[in-house]
XYZ file of C-alpha atoms in Angstrom:
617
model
C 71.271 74.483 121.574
C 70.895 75.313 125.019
C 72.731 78.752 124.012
C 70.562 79.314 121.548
C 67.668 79.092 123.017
C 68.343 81.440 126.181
C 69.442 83.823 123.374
C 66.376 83.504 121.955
C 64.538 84.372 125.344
C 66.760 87.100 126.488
C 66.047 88.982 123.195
C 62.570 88.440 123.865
C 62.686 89.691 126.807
C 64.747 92.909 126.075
C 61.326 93.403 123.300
C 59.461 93.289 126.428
C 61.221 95.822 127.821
C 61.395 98.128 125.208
C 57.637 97.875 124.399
C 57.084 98.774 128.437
C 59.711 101.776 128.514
C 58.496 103.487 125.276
C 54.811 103.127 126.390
C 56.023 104.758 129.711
C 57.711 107.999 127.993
C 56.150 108.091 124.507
C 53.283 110.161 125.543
C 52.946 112.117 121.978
C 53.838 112.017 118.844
C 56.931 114.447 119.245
C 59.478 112.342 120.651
C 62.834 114.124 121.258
C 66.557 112.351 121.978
C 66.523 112.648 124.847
C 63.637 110.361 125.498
C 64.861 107.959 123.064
C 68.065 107.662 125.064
C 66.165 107.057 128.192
C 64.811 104.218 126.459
C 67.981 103.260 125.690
C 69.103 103.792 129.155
C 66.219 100.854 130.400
C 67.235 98.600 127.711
C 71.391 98.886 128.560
C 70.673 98.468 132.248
C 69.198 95.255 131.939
C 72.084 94.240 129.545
C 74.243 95.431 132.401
C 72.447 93.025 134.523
C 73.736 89.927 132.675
C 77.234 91.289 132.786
C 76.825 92.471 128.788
C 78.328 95.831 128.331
C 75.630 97.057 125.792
C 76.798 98.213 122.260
C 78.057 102.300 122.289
C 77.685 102.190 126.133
C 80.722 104.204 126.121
C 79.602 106.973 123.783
C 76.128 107.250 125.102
C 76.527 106.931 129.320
C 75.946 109.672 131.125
C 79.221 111.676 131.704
C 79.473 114.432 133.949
C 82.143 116.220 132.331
C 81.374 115.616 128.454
C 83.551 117.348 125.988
C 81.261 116.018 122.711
C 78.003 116.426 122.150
C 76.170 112.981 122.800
C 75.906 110.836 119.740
C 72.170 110.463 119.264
C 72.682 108.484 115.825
C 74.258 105.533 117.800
C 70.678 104.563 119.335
C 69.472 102.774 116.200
C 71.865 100.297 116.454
C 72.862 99.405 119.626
C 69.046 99.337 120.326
C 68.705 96.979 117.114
C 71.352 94.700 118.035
C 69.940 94.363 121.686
C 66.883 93.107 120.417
C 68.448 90.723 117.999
C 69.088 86.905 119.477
C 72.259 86.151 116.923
C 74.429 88.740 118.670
C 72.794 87.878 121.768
C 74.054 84.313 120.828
C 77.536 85.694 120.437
C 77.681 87.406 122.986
C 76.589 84.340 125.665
C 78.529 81.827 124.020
C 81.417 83.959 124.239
C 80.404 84.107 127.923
C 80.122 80.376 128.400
C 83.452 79.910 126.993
C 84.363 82.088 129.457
C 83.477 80.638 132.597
C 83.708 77.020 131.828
C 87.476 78.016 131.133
C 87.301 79.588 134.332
C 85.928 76.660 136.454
C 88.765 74.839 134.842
C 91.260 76.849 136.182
C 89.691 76.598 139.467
C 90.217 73.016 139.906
C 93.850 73.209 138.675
C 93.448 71.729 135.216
C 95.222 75.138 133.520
C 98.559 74.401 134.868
C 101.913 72.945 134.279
C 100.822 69.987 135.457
C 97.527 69.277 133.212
C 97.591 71.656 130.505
C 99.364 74.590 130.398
C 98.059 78.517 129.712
C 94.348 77.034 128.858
C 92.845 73.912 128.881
C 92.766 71.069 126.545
C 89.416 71.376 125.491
C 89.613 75.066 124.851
C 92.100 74.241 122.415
C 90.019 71.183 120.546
C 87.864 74.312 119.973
C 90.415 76.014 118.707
C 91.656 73.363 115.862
C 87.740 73.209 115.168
C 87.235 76.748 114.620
C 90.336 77.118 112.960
C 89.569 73.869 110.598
C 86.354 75.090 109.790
C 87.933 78.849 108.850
C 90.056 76.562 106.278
C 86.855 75.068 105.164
C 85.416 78.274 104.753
C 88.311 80.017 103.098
C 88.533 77.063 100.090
C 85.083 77.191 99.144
C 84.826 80.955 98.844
C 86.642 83.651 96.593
C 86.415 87.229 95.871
C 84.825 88.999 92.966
C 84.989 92.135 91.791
C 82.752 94.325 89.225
C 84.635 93.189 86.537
C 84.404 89.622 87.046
C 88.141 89.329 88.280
C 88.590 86.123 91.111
C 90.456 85.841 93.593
C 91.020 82.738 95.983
C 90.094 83.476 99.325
C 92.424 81.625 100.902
C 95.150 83.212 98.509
C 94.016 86.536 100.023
C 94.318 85.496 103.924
C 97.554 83.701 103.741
C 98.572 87.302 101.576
C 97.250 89.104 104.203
C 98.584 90.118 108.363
C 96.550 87.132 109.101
C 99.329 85.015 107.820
C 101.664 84.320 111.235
C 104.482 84.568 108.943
C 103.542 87.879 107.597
C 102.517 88.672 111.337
C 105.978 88.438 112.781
C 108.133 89.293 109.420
C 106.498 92.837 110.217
C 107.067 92.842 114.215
C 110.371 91.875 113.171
C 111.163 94.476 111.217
C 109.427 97.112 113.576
C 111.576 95.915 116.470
C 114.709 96.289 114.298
C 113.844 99.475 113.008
C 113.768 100.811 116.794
C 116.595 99.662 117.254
C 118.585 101.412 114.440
C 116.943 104.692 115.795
C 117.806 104.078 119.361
C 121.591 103.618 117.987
C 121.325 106.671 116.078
C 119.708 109.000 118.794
C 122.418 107.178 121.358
C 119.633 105.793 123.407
C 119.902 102.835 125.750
C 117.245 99.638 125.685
C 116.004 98.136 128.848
C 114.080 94.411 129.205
C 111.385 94.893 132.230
C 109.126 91.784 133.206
C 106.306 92.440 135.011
C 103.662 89.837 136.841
C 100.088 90.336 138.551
C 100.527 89.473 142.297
C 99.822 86.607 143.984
C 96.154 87.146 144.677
C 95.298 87.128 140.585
C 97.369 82.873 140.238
C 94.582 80.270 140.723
C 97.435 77.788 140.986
C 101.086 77.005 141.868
C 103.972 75.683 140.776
C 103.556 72.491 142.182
C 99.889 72.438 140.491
C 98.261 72.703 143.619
C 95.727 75.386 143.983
C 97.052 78.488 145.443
C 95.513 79.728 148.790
C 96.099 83.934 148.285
C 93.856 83.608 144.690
C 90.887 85.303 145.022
C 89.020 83.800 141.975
C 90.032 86.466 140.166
C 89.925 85.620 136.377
C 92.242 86.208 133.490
C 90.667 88.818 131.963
C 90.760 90.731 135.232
C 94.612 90.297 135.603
C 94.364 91.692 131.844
C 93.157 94.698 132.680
C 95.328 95.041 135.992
C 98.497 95.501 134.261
C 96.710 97.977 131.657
C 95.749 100.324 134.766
C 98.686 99.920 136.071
C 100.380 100.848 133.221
C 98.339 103.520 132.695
C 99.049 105.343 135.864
C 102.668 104.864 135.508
C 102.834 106.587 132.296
C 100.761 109.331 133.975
C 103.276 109.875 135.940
C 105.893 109.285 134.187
C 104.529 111.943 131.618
C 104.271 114.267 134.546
C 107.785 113.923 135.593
C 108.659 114.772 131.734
C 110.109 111.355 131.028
C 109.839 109.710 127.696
C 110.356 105.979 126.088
C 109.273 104.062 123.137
C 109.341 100.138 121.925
C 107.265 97.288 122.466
C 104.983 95.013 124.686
C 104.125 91.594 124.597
C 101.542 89.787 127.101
C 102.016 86.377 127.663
C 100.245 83.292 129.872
C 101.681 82.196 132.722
C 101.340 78.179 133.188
C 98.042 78.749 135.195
C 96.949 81.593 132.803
C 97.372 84.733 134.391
C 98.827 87.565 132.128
C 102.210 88.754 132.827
C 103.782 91.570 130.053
C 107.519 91.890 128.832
C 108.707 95.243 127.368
C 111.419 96.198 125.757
C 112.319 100.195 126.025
C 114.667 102.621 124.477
C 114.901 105.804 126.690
C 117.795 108.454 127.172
C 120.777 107.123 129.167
C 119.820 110.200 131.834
C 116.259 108.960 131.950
C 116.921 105.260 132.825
C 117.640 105.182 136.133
C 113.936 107.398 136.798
C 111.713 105.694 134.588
C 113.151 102.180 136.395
C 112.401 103.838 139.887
C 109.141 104.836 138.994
C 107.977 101.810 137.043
C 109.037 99.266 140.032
C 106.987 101.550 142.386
C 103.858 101.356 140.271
C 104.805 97.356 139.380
C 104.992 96.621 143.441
C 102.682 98.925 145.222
C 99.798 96.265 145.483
C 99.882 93.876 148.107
C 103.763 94.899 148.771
C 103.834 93.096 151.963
C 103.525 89.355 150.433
C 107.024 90.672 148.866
C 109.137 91.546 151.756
C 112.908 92.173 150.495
C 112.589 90.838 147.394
C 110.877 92.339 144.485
C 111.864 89.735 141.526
C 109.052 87.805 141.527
C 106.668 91.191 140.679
C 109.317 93.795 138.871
C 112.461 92.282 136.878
C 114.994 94.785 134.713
C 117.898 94.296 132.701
C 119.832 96.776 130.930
C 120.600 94.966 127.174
C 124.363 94.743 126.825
C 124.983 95.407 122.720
C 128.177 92.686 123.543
C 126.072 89.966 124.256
C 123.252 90.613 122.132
C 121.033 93.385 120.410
C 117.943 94.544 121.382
C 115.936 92.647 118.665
C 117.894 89.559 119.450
C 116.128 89.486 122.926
C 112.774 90.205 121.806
C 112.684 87.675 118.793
C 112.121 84.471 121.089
C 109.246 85.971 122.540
C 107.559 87.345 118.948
C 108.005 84.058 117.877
C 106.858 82.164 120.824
C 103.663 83.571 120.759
C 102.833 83.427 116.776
C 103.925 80.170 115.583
C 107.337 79.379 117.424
C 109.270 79.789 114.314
C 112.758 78.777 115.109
C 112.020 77.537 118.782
C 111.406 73.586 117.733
C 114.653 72.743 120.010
C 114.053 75.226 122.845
C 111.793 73.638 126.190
C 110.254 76.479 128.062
C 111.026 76.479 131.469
C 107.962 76.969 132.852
C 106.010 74.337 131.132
C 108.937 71.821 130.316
C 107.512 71.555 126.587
C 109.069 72.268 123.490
C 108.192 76.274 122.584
C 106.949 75.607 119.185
C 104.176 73.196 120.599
C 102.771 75.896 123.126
C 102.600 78.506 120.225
C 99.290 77.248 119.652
C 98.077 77.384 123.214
C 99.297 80.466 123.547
C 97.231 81.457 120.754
C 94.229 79.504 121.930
C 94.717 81.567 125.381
C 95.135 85.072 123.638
C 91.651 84.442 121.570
C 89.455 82.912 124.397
C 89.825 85.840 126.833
C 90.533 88.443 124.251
C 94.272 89.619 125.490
C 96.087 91.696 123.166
C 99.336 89.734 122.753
C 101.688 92.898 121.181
C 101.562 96.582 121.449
C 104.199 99.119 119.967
C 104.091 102.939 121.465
C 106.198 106.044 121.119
C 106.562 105.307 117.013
C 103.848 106.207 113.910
C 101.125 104.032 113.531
C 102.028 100.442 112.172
C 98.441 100.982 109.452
C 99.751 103.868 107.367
C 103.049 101.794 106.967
C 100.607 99.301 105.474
C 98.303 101.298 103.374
C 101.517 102.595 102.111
C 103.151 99.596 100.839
C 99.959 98.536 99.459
C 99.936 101.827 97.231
C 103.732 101.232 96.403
C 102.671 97.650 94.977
C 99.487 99.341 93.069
C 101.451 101.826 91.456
C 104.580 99.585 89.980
C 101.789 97.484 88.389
C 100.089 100.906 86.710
C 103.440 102.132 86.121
C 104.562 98.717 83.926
C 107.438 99.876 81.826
C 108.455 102.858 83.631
C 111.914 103.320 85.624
C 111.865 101.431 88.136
C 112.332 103.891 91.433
C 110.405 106.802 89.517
C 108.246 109.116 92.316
C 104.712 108.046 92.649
C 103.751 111.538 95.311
C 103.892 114.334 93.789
C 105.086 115.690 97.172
C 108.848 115.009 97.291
C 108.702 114.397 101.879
C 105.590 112.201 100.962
C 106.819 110.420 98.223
C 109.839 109.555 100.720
C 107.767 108.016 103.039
C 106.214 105.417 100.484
C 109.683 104.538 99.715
C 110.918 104.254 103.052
C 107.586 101.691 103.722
C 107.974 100.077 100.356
C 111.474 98.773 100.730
C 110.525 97.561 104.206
C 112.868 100.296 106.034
C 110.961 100.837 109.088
C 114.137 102.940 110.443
C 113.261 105.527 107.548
C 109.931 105.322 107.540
C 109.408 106.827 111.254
C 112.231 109.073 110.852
C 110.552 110.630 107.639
C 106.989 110.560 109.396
C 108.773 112.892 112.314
C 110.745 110.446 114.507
C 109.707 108.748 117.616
C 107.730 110.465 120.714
C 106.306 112.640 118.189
C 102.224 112.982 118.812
C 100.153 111.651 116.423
C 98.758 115.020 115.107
C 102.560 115.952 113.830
C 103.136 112.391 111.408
C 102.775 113.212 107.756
C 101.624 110.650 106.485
C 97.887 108.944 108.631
C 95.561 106.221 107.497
C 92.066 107.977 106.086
C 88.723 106.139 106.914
C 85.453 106.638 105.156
C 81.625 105.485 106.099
C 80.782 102.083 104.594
C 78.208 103.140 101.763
C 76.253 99.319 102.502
C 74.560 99.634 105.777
C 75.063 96.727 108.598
C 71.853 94.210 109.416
C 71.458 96.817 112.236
C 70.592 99.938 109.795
C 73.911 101.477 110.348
C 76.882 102.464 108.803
C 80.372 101.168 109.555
C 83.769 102.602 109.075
C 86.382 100.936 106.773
C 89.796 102.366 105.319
C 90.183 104.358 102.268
C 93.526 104.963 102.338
C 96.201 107.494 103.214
C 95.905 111.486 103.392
C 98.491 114.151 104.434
C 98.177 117.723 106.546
C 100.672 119.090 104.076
C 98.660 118.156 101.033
C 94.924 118.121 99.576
C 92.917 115.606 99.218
C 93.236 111.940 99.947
C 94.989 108.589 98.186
C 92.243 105.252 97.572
C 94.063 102.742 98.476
C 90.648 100.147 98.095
C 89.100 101.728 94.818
C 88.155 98.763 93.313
C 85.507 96.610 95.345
C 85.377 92.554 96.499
C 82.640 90.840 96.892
C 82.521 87.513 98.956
C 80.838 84.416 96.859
C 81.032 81.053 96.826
C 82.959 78.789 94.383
C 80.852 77.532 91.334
C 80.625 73.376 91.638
C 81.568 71.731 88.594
C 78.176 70.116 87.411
C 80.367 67.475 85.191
C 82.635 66.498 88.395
C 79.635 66.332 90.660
C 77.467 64.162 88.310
C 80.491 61.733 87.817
C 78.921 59.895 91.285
C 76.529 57.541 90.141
C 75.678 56.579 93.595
C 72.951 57.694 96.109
C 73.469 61.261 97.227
C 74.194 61.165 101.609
C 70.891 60.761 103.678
C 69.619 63.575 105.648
C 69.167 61.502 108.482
C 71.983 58.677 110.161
C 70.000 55.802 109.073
C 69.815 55.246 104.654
C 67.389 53.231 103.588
C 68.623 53.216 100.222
C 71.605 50.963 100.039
C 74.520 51.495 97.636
C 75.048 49.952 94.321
C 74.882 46.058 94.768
C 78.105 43.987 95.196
C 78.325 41.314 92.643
C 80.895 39.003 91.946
C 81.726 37.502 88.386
C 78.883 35.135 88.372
C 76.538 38.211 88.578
C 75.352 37.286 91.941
C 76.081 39.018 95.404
C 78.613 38.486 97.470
C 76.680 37.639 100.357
C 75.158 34.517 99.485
C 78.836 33.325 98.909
C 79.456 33.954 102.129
C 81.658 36.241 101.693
C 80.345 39.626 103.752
C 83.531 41.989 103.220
C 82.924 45.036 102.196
C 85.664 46.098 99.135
C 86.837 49.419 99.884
C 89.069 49.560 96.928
C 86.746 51.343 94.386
C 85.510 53.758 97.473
C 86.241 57.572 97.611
C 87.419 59.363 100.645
C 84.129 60.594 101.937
C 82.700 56.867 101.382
C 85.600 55.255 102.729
C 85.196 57.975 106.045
C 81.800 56.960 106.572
C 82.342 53.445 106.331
C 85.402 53.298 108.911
C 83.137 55.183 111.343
C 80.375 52.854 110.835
C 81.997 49.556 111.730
C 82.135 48.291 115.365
C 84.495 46.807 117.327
C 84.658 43.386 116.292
C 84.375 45.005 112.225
C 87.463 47.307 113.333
C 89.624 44.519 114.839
C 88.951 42.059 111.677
C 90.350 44.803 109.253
C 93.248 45.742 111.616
C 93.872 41.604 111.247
C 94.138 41.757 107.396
C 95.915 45.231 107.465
C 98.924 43.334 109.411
C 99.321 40.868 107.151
C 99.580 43.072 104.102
C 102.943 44.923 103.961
C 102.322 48.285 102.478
C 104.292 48.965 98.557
C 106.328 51.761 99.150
C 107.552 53.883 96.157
C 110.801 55.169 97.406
C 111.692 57.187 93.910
C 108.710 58.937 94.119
C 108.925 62.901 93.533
C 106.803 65.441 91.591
C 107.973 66.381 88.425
C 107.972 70.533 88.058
C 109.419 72.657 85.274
C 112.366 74.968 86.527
C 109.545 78.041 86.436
C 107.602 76.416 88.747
C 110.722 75.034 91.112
C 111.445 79.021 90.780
C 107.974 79.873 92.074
C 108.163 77.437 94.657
C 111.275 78.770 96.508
C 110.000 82.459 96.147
C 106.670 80.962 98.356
C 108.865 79.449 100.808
C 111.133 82.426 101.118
C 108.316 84.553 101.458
C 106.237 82.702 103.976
C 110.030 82.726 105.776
C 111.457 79.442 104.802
C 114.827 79.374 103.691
C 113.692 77.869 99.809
C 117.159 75.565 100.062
C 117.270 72.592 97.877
C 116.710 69.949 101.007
C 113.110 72.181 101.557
C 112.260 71.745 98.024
C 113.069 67.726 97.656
C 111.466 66.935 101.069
C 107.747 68.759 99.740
C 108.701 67.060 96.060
C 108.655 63.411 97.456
C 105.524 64.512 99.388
C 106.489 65.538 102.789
C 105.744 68.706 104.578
C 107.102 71.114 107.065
C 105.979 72.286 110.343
C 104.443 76.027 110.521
C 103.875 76.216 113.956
C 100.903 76.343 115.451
C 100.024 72.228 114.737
C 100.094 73.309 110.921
C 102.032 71.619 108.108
C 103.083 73.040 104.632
C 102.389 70.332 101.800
C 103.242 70.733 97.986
C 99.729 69.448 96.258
C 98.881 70.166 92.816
C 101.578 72.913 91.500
C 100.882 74.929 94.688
C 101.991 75.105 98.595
C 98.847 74.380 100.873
C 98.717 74.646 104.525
C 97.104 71.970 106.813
C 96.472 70.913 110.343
C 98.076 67.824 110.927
C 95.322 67.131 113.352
C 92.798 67.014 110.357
C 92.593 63.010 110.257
C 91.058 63.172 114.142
C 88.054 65.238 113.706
């Protein structure tokens, strides 16, 4: 509330300003640009003031050296949205979440020793926003002009959103690498580089660490990105060249450190190691002496003890779901790696840290669009032989087969290989202006599809168009409830139905006060729980004791061998291994962990994912 209402003032108070600055330059009717971006100008340095970069600062600062004529038709709506409280809203309440995380990790409770990467309550948040997504997801669905549905939570877990889906593809991308770096004879290299010591608010120990200069997470962020992007400056410069993949990850205390694994020419590796150490170490060098290890690690990959995907798989996975990590313990934190998936998630979201990066290889969206064209055209095709060309263009047509069978070895080896710019691929992802404007008058930019140099026009990959509703109610299920609908307020003044017993009299005046919970539904039975007090709660923990529970021990779903068949194709393809132990354990009504503090269940004919930390909210 609190949030809201300084939103609510600040955009206020940006009105203010605007109506003072265009009374101050608006002299006559003929206003020209210029002046309108000088109202701008006004408006973005007080947004500047409350440490708000203002919407299209970039495109619309003054520049000394400007290539591009200045974008006049971005005032509209970064003016409209600074005078609107909702993104204000966002915008602070992305800022509280900010610093209160901050203030945590200046008293040392982000640490090994409280909770490690980000605090505890920043990841309550996270199950709530992530419950409520769920919520969101089952009560929605898509619908097209024709009247065709789809589920919307179908379409997410479908979708890159899916961790599954997230790291099957990284997966494959890292793989694919590494068959080219085979091919090409190149070696691979694992570097680890850290932030120095003035960027850790805490230590090992989980005391807080003299040498930190409250410098916060988001600023160690963007420390390793300029570093990084002087090095490859210079290592441009030198005429050096590399390709692979980066991952950022949390130390216990939260400060980014990055892991990359490179493929480079055997010639080259001894250079680009030189010159990334210098770049890695140059800041505060003295607090280093003689040894460099805690600031700049490398380690040439030895194909006899393992390949270069093989080393980069533990930290994919660690930092999407910790698929296959339920019996490794970190070393840092001492817990199990699957658990810390979802703080390491928690801590990627809050402060906005881009976890994975790929570079020197086409771009990972056209690989996409592609298989999503492949999939559209074996439904059109139907009956046709199966492996018949969908491009008329035999190099392009190669391409959408290299990306539809998952190859992605052949698929940047037919777009032109690796450290090729991306003005030479053949194959690039085409956008196209949203025709529905924004709330803020303008137009955004969405994908269309693919489109080639070597050939006319472009593929629609998204001709047909969703629309987001919300699921019809079922007016026979919802008038089943004879009972009182829920107050609006906590105290009902309308009781429920009356209690009788057999004589037709209540329950009461026999002295008997118990409340039978039999007949209630979950919601009913929810509210009741929460309503009883102490002495209530330890009278029905009393009877629960003394009733053993009736356990059905032969219990298991029946299915139809279709529908068994179904079932292991859904585990297999959310990366399960669909084995006959999987199956029977979700039959008899268990589940199996996701990662992330999710669960798999088998519930009406269909798999459906859960937190198992639903019951505590």
């Amino acid at each position: 509330d609190q949030v809201k209402r300084l939103s609510t003032l600040v955009a206020a108070h940006m009105s203010m300003g605007r109506d003072a600055a265009c009374g101050d330059l608006y002299v006559t009717d003929d206003v020209k640009p210029e002046e309108i971006r000088k109202t701008w100008e006004k408006m973005a340095a007080e947004t500047l003031r409350l440490d708000v970069i203002p919407p299209a600062f970039e495109q619309l600062r003054r520049k000394r050296n400007r290539r591009k004529p200045v974008p006049y038709e971005l005032i509209p709506g970064s003016l409209a949205r600074m005078l609107c409280a909702d993104w204000w809203y966002r915008k602070l309440w992305k800022m509280r979440c900010e610093w209160r995380e901050e203030q945590l990790r200046a008293v040392c409770l982000v640490s090994k020793k409280a909770s490690p990467y980000v605090s505890y309550e920043a990841v309550m948040h996270k199950r709530e926003q992530r419950r409520k997504s769920l919520e969101f997801f089952r009560s929605h669905e898509l619908v097209n002009e024709d009247g065709d549905t789809l589920d919307m939570e179908d379409v997410v877990n479908a979708s890159s959103s899916n961790p599954a889906h997230r790291r099957n593809e990284m997966m494959a991308c890292v793989k694919g690498l590494e068959l080219i770096a085979e091919m090409r004879g190149d070696c691979a290299v694992f570097y680890t580089i850290t932030c120095p010591s003035r960027f850790h608010s805490t230590l090992n120990n989980g005391r807080p660490n003299p040498t930190w200069t409250n410098a916060t997470v988001r600023q160690s962020s963007d420390y390793l990105v300029g570093m990084f992007a002087a090095f490859r400056k210079a290592m441009h410069k030198a005429g050096l060249r590399w390709y692979g993949v980066r991952v950022a990850e949390p130390h216990h205390d939260g400060t980014v450190h990055w892991h990359l694994l490179c493929f480079m020419r055997k010639k080259d590796r001894r250079a680009i190691t030189a010159l990334l150490r210098k770049f890695a170490i140059r800041e505060d060098r003295e607090e280093l002496g003689n040894n460099t290890g805690p600031r700049f690690k490398s380690e040439l990959i030895n194909p006899r003890k393992g390949t270069p995907t093989s080393y980069i798989a533990k930290y994919i996975s660690k930092n999407i779901d910790g698929r296959g990590l339920a019996g490794e313990i970190s070393k840092e934190t001492g817990k199990s790696l699957r658990d810390n998936a979802e703080y390491v998630n928690a801590w990627a979201s809050l402060h906005r840290v881009q976890q994975f990066r790929f570079f020197g290889i086409p771009g990972r969206q056209a690989y996409r669009e592609l298989r999503l064209l492949a999939g559209q055209a074996a439904r059109q095709q139907g009956d046709k032989k199966a492996g018949a060309p969908v491009l008329d263009n035999p190099r392009l047509d190669a391409i959408l087969a290299a990306a539809d069978a998952g190859c992605f070895a052949t698929y940047i080896m037919k777009q032109g290989g690796v450290l090729v710019p991306r003005k030479y691929h053949l194959i690039r992802t085409a956008y196209e202006i949203n025709e529905e404007p924004t709330a803020y008058g303008d137009h955004g930019i969405r994908i269309y599809g693919i489109w080639s140099p070597i050939a006319e026009g472009k593929i629609c990959t998204h001709a047909v168009k969703w629309k987001m509703v919300r699921k019809a109610v079922d007016v026979q299920e919802a008038a089943a409830d004879q009972g009182a609908c829920a107050p609006w307020t906590r105290g009902n003044n309308c009781p429920l139905a009356e209690n009788l017993n057999q004589q037709g009299k209540d329950k009461s005046a026999d002295g008997d006060t118990r409340t039978d919970i039999t007949h209630m539904d979950d919601k009913e039975l929810h509210d009741y729980l929460h309503s009883m007090n102490k002495k209530e709660r330890r009278e029905l923990a009393a009877r629960l004791r003394l009733v053993k529970p009736k356990r059905r021990r032969d219990y298991k779903q029946r299915i139809t061998d279709h529908q068994r068949q179904q079932l292991v194709y859904e585990l297999k393809s959310r990366g399960f291994d669909g084995s006959e132990k999987e199956v029977d354990l979700l039959l008899r009504g268990g589940s199996i962990p996701s990662g992330a503090g999710l669960r798999i269940f088998y519930r009406n004919q269909r798999l459906q994912e859960d937190d198992k930390w639903r019951d505590l909210y």
